[in-house]
Coordinates of C-alpha atoms in Angstrom, one line a residue:
X1007 CA 91.9 111.5 77.8
X1008 CA 89.1 113.1 79.7
X1009 CA 89.3 114.1 83.3
X1010 CA 86.9 111.3 84.3
X1011 CA 89.1 108.8 82.6
X1012 CA 92.1 110.3 84.4
X1013 CA 90.4 109.9 87.7
X1014 CA 89.4 106.3 86.9
X1015 CA 92.9 105.5 85.8
X1016 CA 94.3 107.0 89.0
X1017 CA 91.8 105.0 91.0
X1018 CA 93.0 101.8 89.5
X1019 CA 96.6 102.7 90.2
X1020 CA 95.9 103.7 93.8
X1021 CA 93.9 100.5 94.4
X1022 CA 96.7 98.4 92.9
X1023 CA 99.4 100.1 95.0
X1024 CA 97.2 99.7 98.2
X1025 CA 97.0 96.0 97.6
X1026 CA 100.7 95.8 96.8
X1027 CA 101.5 97.6 100.0
X1028 CA 99.3 95.3 102.0
X1029 CA 101.1 92.3 100.4
X1030 CA 104.5 93.7 101.1
X1031 CA 103.6 94.5 104.7
X1032 CA 102.1 91.1 105.3
X1033 CA 105.1 89.3 103.8
X1034 CA 107.5 91.4 105.9
X1035 CA 105.5 90.7 109.1
X1036 CA 105.3 87.0 108.3
X1037 CA 109.0 86.8 107.5
X1038 CA 109.8 88.6 110.8
X1039 CA 107.9 86.0 112.8
X1040 CA 109.4 83.1 110.9
X1041 CA 113.0 84.4 111.5
X1042 CA 112.5 85.8 115.0
X1043 CA 114.5 83.1 116.8
X1044 CA 117.4 83.4 114.3
X1045 CA 117.3 87.2 114.6
X1046 CA 117.4 87.2 118.4
X1047 CA 120.4 84.8 118.2
X1048 CA 122.1 87.1 115.7
X1049 CA 121.5 90.3 117.7
X1050 CA 122.6 88.8 121.0
X1051 CA 125.5 86.6 120.0
X1052 CA 127.2 88.5 117.1
X1053 CA 129.7 91.3 117.5
X1054 CA 128.6 94.9 117.2
X1055 CA 130.1 96.0 113.9
X1056 CA 129.1 98.2 111.0
X1057 CA 127.3 95.4 109.0
X1058 CA 125.2 94.6 112.1
X1059 CA 124.3 98.3 112.5
X1060 CA 123.3 98.6 108.9
X1061 CA 121.2 95.4 109.1
X1062 CA 119.4 96.8 112.2
X1063 CA 118.6 100.0 110.3
X1064 CA 117.3 98.3 107.2
X1065 CA 115.3 95.8 109.3
X1066 CA 113.6 98.0 111.9
X1067 CA 113.3 101.4 110.2
X1068 CA 111.4 99.5 107.5
X1069 CA 108.8 98.7 110.1
X1070 CA 108.2 102.4 110.7
X1071 CA 108.2 103.2 107.0
X1072 CA 105.6 100.5 106.2
X1073 CA 103.5 101.6 109.2
X1074 CA 103.3 105.2 108.0
X1075 CA 102.6 104.1 104.4
X1076 CA 99.7 101.9 105.5
X1077 CA 98.4 104.8 107.6
X1078 CA 98.3 107.1 104.6
X1079 CA 96.7 104.4 102.4
X1080 CA 93.9 103.4 104.8
X1081 CA 93.0 106.7 106.4
X1082 CA 91.2 108.6 103.6
X1083 CA 90.1 111.4 105.8
X1084 CA 93.6 112.4 106.8
X1085 CA 94.4 116.1 106.5
X1086 CA 96.9 117.5 103.9
X1087 CA 99.1 118.7 106.7
X1088 CA 99.3 115.3 108.3
X1089 CA 100.1 113.8 104.9
X1090 CA 102.9 116.2 104.3
X1091 CA 104.4 115.4 107.7
X1092 CA 104.2 111.7 107.1
X1093 CA 105.6 112.0 103.5
X1094 CA 108.5 114.1 104.8
X1095 CA 109.3 111.6 107.5
X1096 CA 109.1 108.7 105.1
X1097 CA 111.2 110.5 102.5
X1098 CA 114.1 110.7 104.9
X1099 CA 113.4 107.2 106.3
X1100 CA 113.3 105.7 102.8
X1101 CA 116.4 107.5 101.6
X1102 CA 118.3 106.4 104.7
X1103 CA 117.1 102.8 104.3
X1104 CA 118.2 102.8 100.7
X1105 CA 121.7 104.2 101.6
X1106 CA 122.1 101.6 104.3
X1107 CA 121.0 98.8 102.1
X1108 CA 123.5 99.8 99.5
X1109 CA 126.1 99.9 102.3
X1110 CA 125.2 96.3 103.1
X1111 CA 125.8 95.4 99.4
X1112 CA 129.1 97.2 99.4
X1113 CA 130.3 95.4 102.6
X1114 CA 129.2 92.0 101.2
X1115 CA 131.1 92.6 98.0
X1116 CA 134.1 93.7 100.0
X1117 CA 133.8 90.5 102.0
X1118 CA 133.9 88.3 98.9
X1119 CA 137.0 90.2 97.8
X1120 CA 138.6 89.5 101.2
X1121 CA 138.4 93.1 102.3
X1122 CA 141.4 93.9 100.2
X1123 CA 142.7 97.4 100.9
X1124 CA 142.4 98.5 97.3
X1125 CA 138.8 97.3 97.1
X1126 CA 137.8 98.9 100.3
X1127 CA 139.3 102.3 99.2
X1128 CA 137.7 101.9 95.8
X1129 CA 134.2 101.2 97.1
X1130 CA 134.5 103.9 99.8
X1131 CA 135.5 106.5 97.3
X1132 CA 132.8 105.4 94.9
X1133 CA 130.1 105.4 97.5
X1134 CA 131.1 108.9 98.6
X1135 CA 131.0 110.1 95.0
X1136 CA 127.5 108.8 94.5
X1137 CA 126.2 110.4 97.7
X1138 CA 127.8 113.7 96.7
X1139 CA 126.3 113.4 93.2
X1140 CA 122.8 112.8 94.6
X1141 CA 123.2 115.7 97.0
X1142 CA 124.2 118.0 94.2
X1143 CA 121.2 117.0 92.1
X1144 CA 118.9 117.7 95.0
X1145 CA 120.4 121.1 95.7
X1146 CA 120.2 122.1 92.0
X1147 CA 116.8 120.8 91.2
X1148 CA 114.8 122.6 93.9
X1149 CA 111.4 121.3 93.1
X1150 CA 110.0 119.4 96.1
X1151 CA 107.0 117.2 95.5
X1152 CA 103.5 118.6 96.1
X1153 CA 101.1 116.8 98.4
X1154 CA 97.5 116.9 97.0
X1155 CA 94.2 115.4 98.2
X1156 CA 93.2 112.3 96.4
X1157 CA 90.1 113.0 94.2
X1158 CA 88.7 109.6 95.1
X1159 CA 88.5 108.1 98.7
X1160 CA 91.0 105.3 97.9
X1161 CA 93.8 106.9 99.9
X1162 CA 94.1 110.1 101.8
X1163 CA 96.6 112.0 99.5
X1164 CA 99.3 111.6 96.9
X1165 CA 102.5 113.3 95.8
X1166 CA 103.2 115.0 92.5
X1167 CA 106.4 116.6 91.4
X1168 CA 109.2 116.7 88.8
X1169 CA 109.8 113.3 87.2
X1170 CA 113.3 114.5 86.3
X1171 CA 114.4 114.4 89.9
X1172 CA 113.3 110.8 90.3
X1173 CA 115.0 109.7 87.1
X1174 CA 118.3 111.4 87.8
X1175 CA 118.5 110.0 91.3
X1176 CA 117.7 106.5 90.3
X1177 CA 120.2 106.7 87.4
X1178 CA 122.8 107.4 90.0
X1179 CA 121.5 104.5 92.1
X1180 CA 121.6 102.2 89.1
X1181 CA 125.2 103.3 88.4
X1182 CA 126.2 102.4 91.9
X1183 CA 124.4 99.0 91.8
X1184 CA 125.9 98.1 88.4
X1185 CA 129.4 98.8 89.8
X1186 CA 128.7 96.5 92.8
X1187 CA 127.0 93.9 90.6
X1188 CA 130.0 93.8 88.1
X1189 CA 132.5 93.2 90.9
X1190 CA 130.3 90.5 92.4
X1191 CA 129.7 89.0 88.9
X1192 CA 133.5 88.7 88.4
X1193 CA 133.9 86.8 91.6
X1194 CA 130.8 84.7 90.7
X1195 CA 132.3 83.6 87.4
X1196 CA 135.8 83.1 89.0
X1197 CA 134.3 80.8 91.7
X1198 CA 132.7 78.5 89.2
X1199 CA 135.7 78.4 86.9
X1200 CA 138.1 77.5 89.7
X1201 CA 139.1 73.8 89.8
X1202 CA 139.8 72.2 93.2
X1203 CA 139.8 73.8 96.6
X1204 CA 136.4 75.4 96.1
X1205 CA 135.0 77.4 99.0
X1206 CA 131.3 76.5 99.1
X1207 CA 130.6 79.1 101.8
X1208 CA 132.1 81.8 99.6
X1209 CA 130.1 80.5 96.6
X1210 CA 126.9 80.7 98.6
X1211 CA 127.7 84.3 99.7
X1212 CA 128.4 85.3 96.1
X1213 CA 125.3 83.6 94.8
X1214 CA 123.1 85.4 97.4
X1215 CA 124.8 88.7 96.5
X1216 CA 124.0 88.2 92.8
X1217 CA 120.3 87.5 93.6
X1218 CA 120.0 90.6 95.8
X1219 CA 121.8 92.9 93.5
X1220 CA 119.9 91.7 90.4
X1221 CA 116.6 92.4 92.2
X1222 CA 117.8 95.8 93.2
X1223 CA 118.7 96.6 89.6
X1224 CA 115.4 95.4 88.3
X1225 CA 113.5 97.5 90.9
X1226 CA 115.6 100.6 90.1
X1227 CA 115.1 100.2 86.4
X1228 CA 111.3 99.8 87.0
X1229 CA 111.2 103.2 88.8
X1230 CA 113.0 104.9 85.9
X1231 CA 110.8 103.3 83.2
X1232 CA 107.6 103.9 85.1
X1233 CA 108.4 107.5 85.8
X1234 CA 109.5 108.2 82.2
X1235 CA 106.6 106.5 80.5
X1236 CA 103.6 107.2 82.8
X1237 CA 102.2 110.2 84.5
X1238 CA 104.5 111.9 87.0
X1239 CA 102.5 111.0 90.1
X1240 CA 102.8 107.3 89.2
X1241 CA 106.5 107.7 89.5
X1242 CA 106.3 109.0 93.0
X1243 CA 104.0 106.3 94.1
X1244 CA 106.1 103.5 92.5
X1245 CA 109.1 104.9 94.2
X1246 CA 107.4 104.7 97.6
X1247 CA 106.2 101.1 96.9
X1248 CA 109.6 99.9 95.7
X1249 CA 111.4 101.3 98.8
X1250 CA 109.4 98.7 100.8

């Protein structure tokens, strides 16, 4: 493929991701306005516990993450240094949001298991193991992404780097999500096979968990497949989009 074709292909990808980011940001903003009354009631009336703190992190740090992503996408004259600063901030923000979101999933699954001591210990140890594994991978593979100026004025800059890092980290994430999904699936099957005395509130919680976890698995597999099959910079851009 010639360099001109590469640039054109990159342009289509960047345009598509820009539109996707606008769609995600618009949907997030619209949903925030629709649920504002419920959110105020939740924040003012519920007790301050770990699930609430994780929810606040996922809810409001996402606003900052999306704002910075939109800034990079629609300021084509931004300098490389500014891009590097924004990408660094968003890397930490995105990683922290993902960890907190997985924490929410863990707590929800522990809740449908009645916060049994064995389940809490199991998921706590598993979560710690996955975090340690990701940290070890990042410490061994010392190849941070490189920020380069976009060859076309669709966005200000883009990141390129080792696709191996993305794939390994998302394989770890998929392993964690499959574990959570499997325990939720067991409860999901058990709730529908039970005769008499069904807890409809518990069934709704399990049902919602299955939807959220399945979506998370699909997105994680999308990152792995995209990074493995397409050019490396596509993987980095898809990662940033799916964190939204």
